[in-house]
mmCIF file of C-alpha atoms and ligand atoms in Angstrom:
data_model
loop_
_atom_site.group_PDB
_atom_site.id
_atom_site.type_symbol
_atom_site.label_atom_id
_atom_site.label_comp_id
_atom_site.label_asym_id
_atom_site.label_seq_id
_atom_site.Cartn_x
_atom_site.Cartn_y
_atom_site.Cartn_z
ATOM 1 C CA MET A 30 6.367 -20.456 -30.169
ATOM 2 C CA ALA A 31 4.418 -17.234 -30.723
ATOM 3 C CA ALA A 32 4.868 -16.349 -27.040
ATOM 4 C CA SER A 33 8.658 -16.661 -27.217
ATOM 5 C CA VAL A 34 8.861 -14.397 -30.298
ATOM 6 C CA ALA A 35 6.808 -11.786 -28.404
ATOM 7 C CA LEU A 36 9.050 -12.236 -25.368
ATOM 8 C CA VAL A 37 12.220 -11.331 -27.231
ATOM 9 C CA ASP A 38 10.496 -8.298 -28.720
ATOM 10 C CA LEU A 39 9.307 -6.914 -25.386
ATOM 11 C CA GLY A 40 12.599 -7.209 -23.485
ATOM 12 C CA GLU A 41 14.743 -5.956 -26.343
ATOM 13 C CA THR A 42 12.422 -3.123 -27.327
ATOM 14 C CA VAL A 43 12.280 -1.782 -23.775
ATOM 15 C CA ASP A 44 16.049 -2.097 -23.353
ATOM 16 C CA LEU A 45 16.687 -0.135 -26.552
ATOM 17 C CA ALA A 46 14.275 2.542 -25.294
ATOM 18 C CA ARG A 47 16.207 2.619 -21.978
ATOM 19 C CA VAL A 48 19.513 3.293 -23.758
ATOM 20 C CA ALA A 49 17.936 6.029 -25.918
ATOM 21 C CA ALA A 50 16.164 7.641 -22.933
ATOM 22 C CA THR A 51 19.373 7.581 -20.836
ATOM 23 C CA ASP A 52 21.220 9.474 -23.601
ATOM 24 C CA HIS A 53 18.681 12.299 -23.379
ATOM 25 C CA LEU A 54 18.628 12.689 -19.596
ATOM 26 C CA ASP A 55 19.618 16.060 -18.194
ATOM 27 C CA PRO A 56 22.753 15.368 -16.066
ATOM 28 C CA GLU A 57 21.713 17.642 -13.189
ATOM 29 C CA ARG A 58 18.195 16.276 -12.916
ATOM 30 C CA ARG A 59 19.589 12.805 -13.353
ATOM 31 C CA ALA A 60 21.767 13.174 -10.265
ATOM 32 C CA GLU A 61 18.988 14.849 -8.270
ATOM 33 C CA LEU A 62 16.442 12.108 -9.067
ATOM 34 C CA GLY A 63 18.889 9.192 -9.045
ATOM 35 C CA GLN A 64 18.051 8.209 -12.612
ATOM 36 C CA VAL A 65 20.069 5.047 -13.176
ATOM 37 C CA LEU A 66 17.835 2.839 -15.288
ATOM 38 C CA THR A 67 18.042 -0.927 -14.911
ATOM 39 C CA PRO A 68 19.517 -2.957 -17.795
ATOM 40 C CA HIS A 69 17.358 -5.766 -19.123
ATOM 41 C CA PHE A 70 19.437 -8.646 -17.738
ATOM 42 C CA VAL A 71 19.238 -7.238 -14.183
ATOM 43 C CA ALA A 72 15.503 -6.493 -14.509
ATOM 44 C CA LYS A 73 14.951 -10.078 -15.681
ATOM 45 C CA LEU A 74 17.002 -11.526 -12.834
ATOM 46 C CA MET A 75 14.854 -9.491 -10.404
ATOM 47 C CA ALA A 76 11.511 -10.488 -11.951
ATOM 48 C CA ASP A 77 12.577 -14.144 -11.856
ATOM 49 C CA ARG A 78 12.732 -13.993 -8.041
ATOM 50 C CA LEU A 79 9.052 -13.145 -7.650
ATOM 51 C CA SER A 80 6.711 -16.044 -7.030
ATOM 52 C CA LEU A 81 3.667 -14.333 -8.630
ATOM 53 C CA HIS A 82 1.454 -17.166 -7.481
ATOM 54 C CA ARG A 83 -1.878 -15.306 -7.162
ATOM 55 C CA SER A 84 -4.475 -15.422 -9.903
ATOM 56 C CA SER A 85 -5.065 -11.688 -9.700
ATOM 57 C CA ILE A 86 -1.942 -9.594 -9.074
ATOM 58 C CA ARG A 87 -1.628 -5.974 -7.985
ATOM 59 C CA LEU A 88 1.926 -4.822 -8.724
ATOM 60 C CA LEU A 89 3.639 -1.635 -7.498
ATOM 61 C CA ASP A 90 6.544 -0.080 -9.464
ATOM 62 C CA PRO A 91 7.648 3.057 -7.572
ATOM 63 C CA GLY A 92 10.193 5.277 -9.362
ATOM 64 C CA ALA A 93 9.388 3.356 -12.527
ATOM 65 C CA GLY A 94 11.641 5.200 -15.010
ATOM 66 C CA ILE A 95 10.653 3.938 -18.463
ATOM 67 C CA GLY A 96 9.062 0.803 -16.957
ATOM 68 C CA SER A 97 11.898 -1.702 -17.462
ATOM 69 C CA LEU A 98 11.048 -3.564 -14.247
ATOM 70 C CA THR A 99 7.331 -3.935 -14.961
ATOM 71 C CA ALA A 100 8.210 -5.054 -18.499
ATOM 72 C CA ALA A 101 10.438 -7.761 -17.000
ATOM 73 C CA VAL A 102 7.541 -8.988 -14.830
ATOM 74 C CA VAL A 103 5.308 -9.087 -17.909
ATOM 75 C CA GLU A 104 8.007 -11.012 -19.790
ATOM 76 C CA ARG A 105 8.085 -13.462 -16.913
ATOM 77 C CA ILE A 106 4.292 -13.921 -17.123
ATOM 78 C CA LEU A 107 4.458 -14.409 -20.898
ATOM 79 C CA GLN A 108 7.011 -17.143 -20.313
ATOM 80 C CA SER A 109 5.181 -18.884 -17.506
ATOM 81 C CA ASP A 110 2.781 -21.838 -17.674
ATOM 82 C CA GLN A 111 0.923 -20.654 -14.568
ATOM 83 C CA ARG A 112 -0.322 -17.258 -15.606
ATOM 84 C CA PRO A 113 -2.493 -14.929 -13.547
ATOM 85 C CA THR A 114 -5.881 -14.025 -14.964
ATOM 86 C CA SER A 115 -5.277 -10.336 -14.335
ATOM 87 C CA LEU A 116 -2.446 -7.915 -13.613
ATOM 88 C CA HIS A 117 -2.875 -4.364 -12.341
ATOM 89 C CA VAL A 118 0.167 -2.061 -12.185
ATOM 90 C CA ASP A 119 0.546 1.213 -10.289
ATOM 91 C CA ALA A 120 3.689 2.923 -11.610
ATOM 92 C CA PHE A 121 5.005 6.125 -10.000
ATOM 93 C CA GLU A 122 7.372 8.363 -11.969
ATOM 94 C CA ILE A 123 8.022 11.978 -11.055
ATOM 95 C CA ASP A 124 9.942 12.885 -14.233
ATOM 96 C CA SER A 125 7.493 13.825 -16.980
ATOM 97 C CA THR A 126 9.964 12.986 -19.782
ATOM 98 C CA LEU A 127 10.499 9.449 -18.520
ATOM 99 C CA ALA A 128 6.758 9.109 -17.872
ATOM 100 C CA VAL A 129 6.157 9.466 -21.633
ATOM 101 C CA HIS A 130 8.387 6.432 -22.294
ATOM 102 C CA LEU A 131 6.743 4.645 -19.382
ATOM 103 C CA ASP A 132 3.389 5.118 -21.069
ATOM 104 C CA ASP A 133 4.776 3.496 -24.263
ATOM 105 C CA THR A 134 6.213 0.563 -22.282
ATOM 106 C CA LEU A 135 2.953 -0.099 -20.441
ATOM 107 C CA GLU A 136 0.973 0.070 -23.693
ATOM 108 C CA LEU A 137 3.378 -2.492 -25.144
ATOM 109 C CA CYS A 138 2.896 -4.681 -22.051
ATOM 110 C CA ALA A 139 -0.888 -4.392 -22.510
ATOM 111 C CA ARG A 140 -0.604 -5.630 -26.105
ATOM 112 C CA HIS A 141 1.569 -8.589 -25.156
ATOM 113 C CA LEU A 142 -0.716 -9.610 -22.301
ATOM 114 C CA ALA A 143 -3.840 -9.232 -24.440
ATOM 115 C CA GLY A 144 -2.212 -11.724 -26.812
ATOM 116 C CA ILE A 145 -2.220 -14.406 -24.096
ATOM 117 C CA GLY A 146 -5.564 -13.473 -22.554
ATOM 118 C CA VAL A 147 -4.307 -11.877 -19.311
ATOM 119 C CA TYR A 148 -6.442 -8.874 -18.311
ATOM 120 C CA PHE A 149 -4.122 -5.882 -17.815
ATOM 121 C CA SER A 150 -4.801 -2.480 -16.287
ATOM 122 C CA HIS A 151 -2.395 0.230 -15.214
ATOM 123 C CA VAL A 152 -2.192 3.709 -13.740
ATOM 124 C CA ILE A 153 0.803 5.990 -14.188
ATOM 125 C CA HIS A 154 1.112 8.343 -11.223
ATOM 126 C CA ARG A 155 3.194 11.306 -12.398
ATOM 127 C CA THR A 156 3.735 12.321 -8.782
ATOM 128 C CA ASP A 157 6.163 12.140 -5.884
ATOM 129 C CA PHE A 158 5.928 8.617 -4.499
ATOM 130 C CA ILE A 159 7.120 9.668 -1.025
ATOM 131 C CA SER A 160 4.388 12.243 -0.474
ATOM 132 C CA ASP A 161 1.646 10.273 -2.284
ATOM 133 C CA ALA A 162 2.326 7.027 -0.456
ATOM 134 C CA SER A 163 2.760 8.715 2.940
ATOM 135 C CA LEU A 164 -0.480 10.639 2.577
ATOM 136 C CA ALA A 165 -2.323 7.521 1.407
ATOM 137 C CA LEU A 166 -0.976 5.551 4.360
ATOM 138 C CA ARG A 167 -2.031 8.268 6.787
ATOM 139 C CA ASP A 168 -5.539 8.434 5.287
ATOM 140 C CA ASP A 169 -5.610 4.683 5.535
ATOM 141 C CA LEU A 170 -5.227 4.912 9.302
ATOM 142 C CA PHE A 171 -8.599 6.590 9.366
ATOM 143 C CA THR A 172 -10.452 4.914 6.492
ATOM 144 C CA GLY A 173 -8.670 1.558 6.044
ATOM 145 C CA GLU A 174 -9.752 1.607 2.408
ATOM 146 C CA ARG A 175 -6.589 1.390 0.396
ATOM 147 C CA GLN A 176 -6.011 -1.830 -1.477
ATOM 148 C CA ARG A 177 -2.625 -3.327 -0.758
ATOM 149 C CA TYR A 178 -0.168 -4.777 -3.283
ATOM 150 C CA ASP A 179 0.660 -8.440 -3.858
ATOM 151 C CA ALA A 180 4.074 -7.599 -5.273
ATOM 152 C CA ALA A 181 6.458 -4.694 -5.769
ATOM 153 C CA ILE A 182 9.547 -4.365 -7.933
ATOM 154 C CA LEU A 183 11.890 -1.417 -7.523
ATOM 155 C CA ASN A 184 15.198 0.229 -8.212
ATOM 156 C CA PRO A 185 14.728 3.312 -6.047
ATOM 157 C CA PRO A 186 16.709 6.569 -6.264
ATOM 158 C CA TYR A 187 19.588 7.009 -3.766
ATOM 159 C CA ARG A 188 20.130 10.290 -1.927
ATOM 160 C CA LYS A 189 20.422 11.379 1.693
ATOM 161 C CA ILE A 190 17.247 12.920 3.095
ATOM 162 C CA ALA A 191 17.860 16.261 4.804
ATOM 163 C CA THR A 192 16.651 16.466 8.416
ATOM 164 C CA ASP A 193 14.531 19.563 7.778
ATOM 165 C CA SER A 194 13.053 18.397 4.432
ATOM 166 C CA VAL A 195 9.402 17.891 3.491
ATOM 167 C CA GLU A 196 10.289 14.268 2.689
ATOM 168 C CA ARG A 197 11.488 13.732 6.254
ATOM 169 C CA ARG A 198 8.243 15.151 7.646
ATOM 170 C CA HIS A 199 6.151 12.866 5.419
ATOM 171 C CA LEU A 200 8.153 9.816 6.465
ATOM 172 C CA GLU A 201 8.049 10.630 10.144
ATOM 173 C CA GLY A 202 4.284 11.033 9.778
ATOM 174 C CA VAL A 203 4.023 7.334 8.907
ATOM 175 C CA GLY A 204 6.638 6.278 11.465
ATOM 176 C CA LEU A 205 9.460 5.447 9.031
ATOM 177 C CA PRO A 206 12.930 5.821 10.567
ATOM 178 C CA VAL A 207 14.952 6.369 7.364
ATOM 179 C CA VAL A 208 17.868 8.569 6.300
ATOM 180 C CA ASN A 209 18.071 7.867 2.563
ATOM 181 C CA LEU A 210 15.586 7.929 -0.324
ATOM 182 C CA TYR A 211 16.163 4.281 -1.107
ATOM 183 C CA THR A 212 15.236 3.072 2.388
ATOM 184 C CA ALA A 213 12.288 5.514 2.273
ATOM 185 C CA PHE A 214 11.022 3.831 -0.904
ATOM 186 C CA LEU A 215 11.634 0.365 0.582
ATOM 187 C CA GLY A 216 9.898 1.283 3.852
ATOM 188 C CA LEU A 217 6.830 2.706 2.121
ATOM 189 C CA VAL A 218 6.633 -0.363 -0.121
ATOM 190 C CA VAL A 219 6.698 -2.638 2.945
ATOM 191 C CA LYS A 220 3.785 -0.688 4.417
ATOM 192 C CA LEU A 221 1.835 -0.833 1.154
ATOM 193 C CA LEU A 222 2.229 -4.604 0.676
ATOM 194 C CA ALA A 223 -0.546 -6.999 1.598
ATOM 195 C CA GLU A 224 0.165 -9.727 4.149
ATOM 196 C CA ASP A 225 2.279 -12.352 2.302
ATOM 197 C CA GLY A 226 2.963 -9.809 -0.431
ATOM 198 C CA GLU A 227 6.513 -9.836 -1.837
ATOM 199 C CA LEU A 228 9.073 -7.293 -2.947
ATOM 200 C CA VAL A 229 12.189 -7.498 -5.048
ATOM 201 C CA ALA A 230 14.518 -4.491 -5.031
ATOM 202 C CA ILE A 231 17.978 -3.539 -6.203
ATOM 203 C CA THR A 232 19.546 -1.113 -3.738
ATOM 204 C CA PRO A 233 22.909 -0.207 -2.230
ATOM 205 C CA ARG A 234 24.182 -2.736 0.317
ATOM 206 C CA SER A 235 24.714 -0.039 2.932
ATOM 207 C CA PHE A 236 21.445 -0.721 4.787
ATOM 208 C CA CYS A 237 22.751 -4.167 5.776
ATOM 209 C CA ASN A 238 25.048 -2.799 8.479
ATOM 210 C CA GLY A 239 26.198 0.346 10.270
ATOM 211 C CA PRO A 240 24.398 2.448 12.863
ATOM 212 C CA TYR A 241 22.584 4.900 10.503
ATOM 213 C CA HIS A 242 20.337 2.220 9.112
ATOM 214 C CA ALA A 243 19.761 0.317 12.390
ATOM 215 C CA PRO A 244 16.225 1.692 13.011
ATOM 216 C CA PHE A 245 15.273 0.885 9.411
ATOM 217 C CA ARG A 246 16.692 -2.645 9.713
ATOM 218 C CA ARG A 247 14.648 -3.262 12.861
ATOM 219 C CA PHE A 248 11.487 -2.163 11.072
ATOM 220 C CA PHE A 249 12.270 -4.096 7.866
ATOM 221 C CA LEU A 250 13.310 -7.324 9.563
ATOM 222 C CA ASP A 251 10.298 -7.293 11.893
ATOM 223 C CA GLU A 252 7.906 -6.943 8.968
ATOM 224 C CA MET A 253 9.645 -8.939 6.256
ATOM 225 C CA ALA A 254 11.237 -12.360 5.802
ATOM 226 C CA ILE A 255 14.269 -12.348 3.494
ATOM 227 C CA LYS A 256 14.042 -15.152 0.942
ATOM 228 C CA SER A 257 17.109 -14.401 -1.155
ATOM 229 C CA MET A 258 19.837 -11.881 -1.871
ATOM 230 C CA HIS A 259 21.963 -11.479 -5.003
ATOM 231 C CA VAL A 260 25.338 -9.752 -4.849
ATOM 232 C CA PHE A 261 27.602 -8.699 -7.699
ATOM 233 C CA GLU A 262 31.364 -9.047 -7.629
ATOM 234 C CA SER A 263 32.125 -5.601 -9.008
ATOM 235 C CA ARG A 264 30.719 -2.337 -7.635
ATOM 236 C CA LYS A 265 29.603 -0.931 -10.966
ATOM 237 C CA ALA A 266 28.888 -4.194 -12.753
ATOM 238 C CA ALA A 267 25.099 -4.316 -12.511
ATOM 239 C CA PHE A 268 24.727 -0.904 -14.065
ATOM 240 C CA ASN A 269 27.920 -0.786 -16.054
ATOM 241 C CA GLU A 270 28.091 2.968 -15.553
ATOM 242 C CA ALA A 271 31.145 4.876 -14.420
ATOM 243 C CA ASP A 272 29.285 6.967 -11.841
ATOM 244 C CA VAL A 273 27.636 4.077 -9.965
ATOM 245 C CA LEU A 274 30.065 3.325 -7.177
ATOM 246 C CA GLN A 275 27.637 1.713 -4.768
ATOM 247 C CA GLU A 276 27.825 -1.978 -4.044
ATOM 248 C CA ASN A 277 24.390 -3.244 -4.973
ATOM 249 C CA VAL A 278 22.247 -6.072 -3.742
ATOM 250 C CA VAL A 279 19.040 -7.563 -5.100
ATOM 251 C CA ILE A 280 16.836 -8.498 -2.181
ATOM 252 C CA HIS A 281 13.690 -10.620 -2.346
ATOM 253 C CA ALA A 282 11.519 -10.605 0.770
ATOM 254 C CA VAL A 283 7.987 -11.557 1.786
ATOM 255 C CA LYS A 284 5.768 -9.654 4.207
ATOM 256 C CA THR A 285 5.362 -12.096 7.055
ATOM 257 C CA ARG A 286 6.574 -12.399 10.618
ATOM 258 C CA ILE A 287 7.237 -16.108 10.085
ATOM 259 C CA LYS A 288 10.879 -16.382 9.021
ATOM 260 C CA PRO A 289 12.053 -19.135 6.661
ATOM 261 C CA GLN A 290 14.651 -21.695 7.760
ATOM 262 C CA THR A 291 17.081 -20.747 5.011
ATOM 263 C CA VAL A 292 18.021 -17.895 2.681
ATOM 264 C CA THR A 293 19.555 -18.269 -0.781
ATOM 265 C CA ILE A 294 22.524 -16.042 -1.587
ATOM 266 C CA PHE A 295 23.174 -15.662 -5.313
ATOM 267 C CA THR A 296 26.459 -14.271 -6.644
ATOM 268 C CA SER A 297 27.579 -13.294 -10.137
ATOM 269 C CA SER A 298 30.072 -10.925 -11.702
ATOM 270 C CA GLY A 299 27.259 -8.650 -12.845
ATOM 271 C CA GLN A 300 27.785 -9.076 -16.590
ATOM 272 C CA SER A 301 24.823 -10.290 -18.629
ATOM 273 C CA GLU A 302 25.016 -13.974 -19.630
ATOM 274 C CA ASP A 303 27.289 -14.562 -16.654
ATOM 275 C CA MET A 304 27.082 -17.715 -14.555
ATOM 276 C CA VAL A 305 25.172 -17.300 -11.310
ATOM 277 C CA ALA A 306 26.377 -19.263 -8.263
ATOM 278 C CA TYR A 307 24.194 -19.786 -5.210
ATOM 279 C CA HIS A 308 24.587 -20.783 -1.606
ATOM 280 C CA GLU A 309 21.818 -21.769 0.787
ATOM 281 C CA THR A 310 22.410 -20.695 4.352
ATOM 282 C CA LEU A 311 20.429 -20.619 7.605
ATOM 283 C CA TYR A 312 18.290 -17.513 8.250
ATOM 284 C CA ASP A 313 19.835 -17.276 11.706
ATOM 285 C CA LYS A 314 23.261 -16.854 10.125
ATOM 286 C CA ILE A 315 22.071 -13.943 7.994
ATOM 287 C CA VAL A 316 20.386 -12.191 10.925
ATOM 288 C CA LEU A 317 21.782 -13.419 14.232
ATOM 289 C CA PRO A 318 18.887 -13.915 16.675
ATOM 290 C CA ASP A 319 20.632 -12.067 19.555
ATOM 291 C CA ASP A 320 22.050 -9.174 17.495
ATOM 292 C CA ALA A 321 20.607 -5.893 18.804
ATOM 293 C CA GLN A 322 21.964 -4.087 15.699
ATOM 294 C CA ARG A 323 20.179 -6.561 13.404
ATOM 295 C CA PHE A 324 23.043 -6.620 10.869
ATOM 296 C CA ILE A 325 22.250 -8.476 7.663
ATOM 297 C CA ARG A 326 25.242 -10.712 6.995
ATOM 298 C CA ILE A 327 25.596 -11.732 3.387
ATOM 299 C CA VAL A 328 27.134 -15.175 3.674
ATOM 300 C CA GLU A 329 28.160 -15.745 0.053
ATOM 301 C CA ASP A 330 29.617 -19.255 0.225
ATOM 302 C CA SER A 331 30.803 -22.009 2.528
ATOM 303 C CA VAL A 332 34.077 -20.117 3.190
ATOM 304 C CA ASP A 333 32.059 -17.145 4.524
ATOM 305 C CA ASP A 334 30.025 -19.601 6.570
ATOM 306 C CA GLU A 335 33.208 -21.002 8.104
ATOM 307 C CA ILE A 336 34.654 -17.511 8.825
ATOM 308 C CA GLN A 337 31.426 -16.484 10.522
ATOM 309 C CA GLN A 338 31.478 -19.570 12.710
ATOM 310 C CA GLN A 339 35.060 -18.859 13.769
ATOM 311 C CA LEU A 340 34.273 -15.196 14.520
ATOM 312 C CA GLN A 341 31.274 -16.126 16.598
ATOM 313 C CA ALA A 342 33.381 -18.550 18.595
ATOM 314 C CA LEU A 343 35.758 -15.720 19.682
ATOM 315 C CA PRO A 344 35.329 -15.030 23.416
ATOM 316 C CA SER A 345 35.424 -11.171 23.309
ATOM 317 C CA ARG A 346 34.227 -8.351 21.119
ATOM 318 C CA LEU A 347 36.484 -5.467 20.044
ATOM 319 C CA ASP A 348 34.707 -2.971 22.312
ATOM 320 C CA HIS A 349 35.139 -5.309 25.289
ATOM 321 C CA LEU A 350 38.887 -5.119 24.595
ATOM 322 C CA GLY A 351 38.806 -1.312 24.325
ATOM 323 C CA LEU A 352 39.449 -1.425 20.563
ATOM 324 C CA SER A 353 37.554 0.036 17.637
ATOM 325 C CA ALA A 354 37.980 -0.464 13.903
ATOM 326 C CA SER A 355 37.335 1.897 11.023
ATOM 327 C CA THR A 356 36.182 0.282 7.813
ATOM 328 C CA GLY A 357 36.374 3.457 5.720
ATOM 329 C CA ARG A 358 39.123 4.366 3.305
ATOM 330 C CA VAL A 359 42.483 5.254 4.854
ATOM 331 C CA VAL A 360 43.064 8.897 3.924
ATOM 332 C CA ASP A 361 46.190 10.706 5.073
ATOM 333 C CA PHE A 362 44.491 13.970 6.150
ATOM 334 C CA ARG A 363 42.389 12.108 8.735
ATOM 335 C CA ALA A 364 45.493 10.576 10.286
ATOM 336 C CA ALA A 365 47.830 13.586 9.991
ATOM 337 C CA ASP A 366 48.992 13.286 13.622
ATOM 338 C CA LEU A 367 50.168 9.727 12.970
ATOM 339 C CA LEU A 368 52.300 10.579 9.916
ATOM 340 C CA GLN A 369 56.083 10.556 10.304
ATOM 341 C CA ALA A 370 58.682 12.137 8.042
ATOM 342 C CA GLU A 371 61.107 9.247 8.614
ATOM 343 C CA LEU A 372 60.429 5.546 8.898
ATOM 344 C CA ASN A 373 61.072 4.751 12.544
ATOM 345 C CA ALA A 374 61.850 1.088 12.845
HETATM 346 C C1 SAM B 11 17.162 4.442 -10.097
HETATM 347 S S1 SAM B 11 15.918 5.003 -11.211
HETATM 348 C C2 SAM B 11 15.147 3.484 -11.613
HETATM 349 C C3 SAM B 11 14.120 3.581 -12.704
HETATM 350 C C4 SAM B 11 13.445 2.242 -13.038
HETATM 351 N N1 SAM B 11 12.770 1.686 -11.898
HETATM 352 C C5 SAM B 11 14.451 1.247 -13.545
HETATM 353 O O1 SAM B 11 14.735 0.314 -12.786
HETATM 354 O O2 SAM B 11 14.938 1.396 -14.656
HETATM 355 C C6 SAM B 11 14.814 5.811 -10.095
HETATM 356 C C7 SAM B 11 13.613 6.486 -10.754
HETATM 357 O O3 SAM B 11 12.812 7.093 -9.738
HETATM 358 C C8 SAM B 11 12.346 8.364 -10.192
HETATM 359 N N2 SAM B 11 12.100 9.153 -8.986
HETATM 360 C C9 SAM B 11 13.013 9.782 -8.197
HETATM 361 N N3 SAM B 11 12.415 10.337 -7.138
HETATM 362 C C10 SAM B 11 11.089 10.044 -7.241
HETATM 363 C C11 SAM B 11 9.954 10.324 -6.436
HETATM 364 N N4 SAM B 11 10.075 11.015 -5.305
HETATM 365 N N5 SAM B 11 8.754 9.853 -6.835
HETATM 366 C C12 SAM B 11 8.612 9.139 -7.985
HETATM 367 N N6 SAM B 11 9.660 8.852 -8.787
HETATM 368 C C13 SAM B 11 10.875 9.289 -8.418
HETATM 369 C C14 SAM B 11 13.467 8.876 -11.071
HETATM 370 O O4 SAM B 11 13.046 9.871 -11.983
HETATM 371 C C15 SAM B 11 13.944 7.589 -11.742
HETATM 372 O O5 SAM B 11 13.255 7.367 -12.933
#
């Protein structure tokens, strides 16, 4: 009973701090650093995916904000019957204002875990995760000393990475073929995980298809086995903020070359307390074995399954027929030469 009282306190306290911290964010810096903090119900849904089966867990929280995601993992441990004996967290947060709140959250986590006898330690790295992690990985090539992580939980910032940027140089130095900050964070996390380590991340869905992310997909799918994905029906539902127009996905994956037979696809509207539906589908339907592009197909239900089967049965591809399709928005200025003043029947 005592544990469940503590549980409510931790989740709610951190969520109230998130709302207060968001109100005080500087809009310009917020856009530059992609500061969209995760609401409690999404953080909880993410933490619930992790298996956390080791007795001693090293957890990575890169771009930690005020620590909502780590707090959700701690909540999960407080709730569980099979608790680890120790938890170590490395949290990276570049914004010094948010790092102050992060400190408070991790202290609160320490108190809750002390109450149930789980040994807790943490380090807040007030640094740039991209440069720190890249440099550590490069040193590692020579010393092999860095301890890897058993689990990582992240809601990384989103922004294109300029070709001539320092970030790009760091990432190329560790062989990461990425074009956006969020795939940079994901890629570094993959490299920092131990064998059989797991990650859960909420990111835009854009890495699942399209040519820009193809090199990243090849890297990610070679290293990781997708266990589940969670999609939301509305674009801005998970964050409930007017300026989040990305379609998001929560992905749970394990670092192993052995792929599972099936993947679970969860769907919900993205409102808290909403019903979550799920569909179990074959791994080979999510990532087709002979697909050079390595698209990740999010087969949400049996209707999607059926459509995919029918598409695969078609004898030709569009490019074989000399056709191409644009999936972007139809905007008149791009098709000016096709516009007609009169309807010509
Ligand atoms: C989308 S927010 C998510 C915050 C938190 N993980 C959550 O889920 O509430 C991304 C966070 O990453 C931080 N950030 C952005 N770029 C960073 C970098 N290069 N290194 C470390 N943190 C960074 C931002 O300040 C922000 O707090």
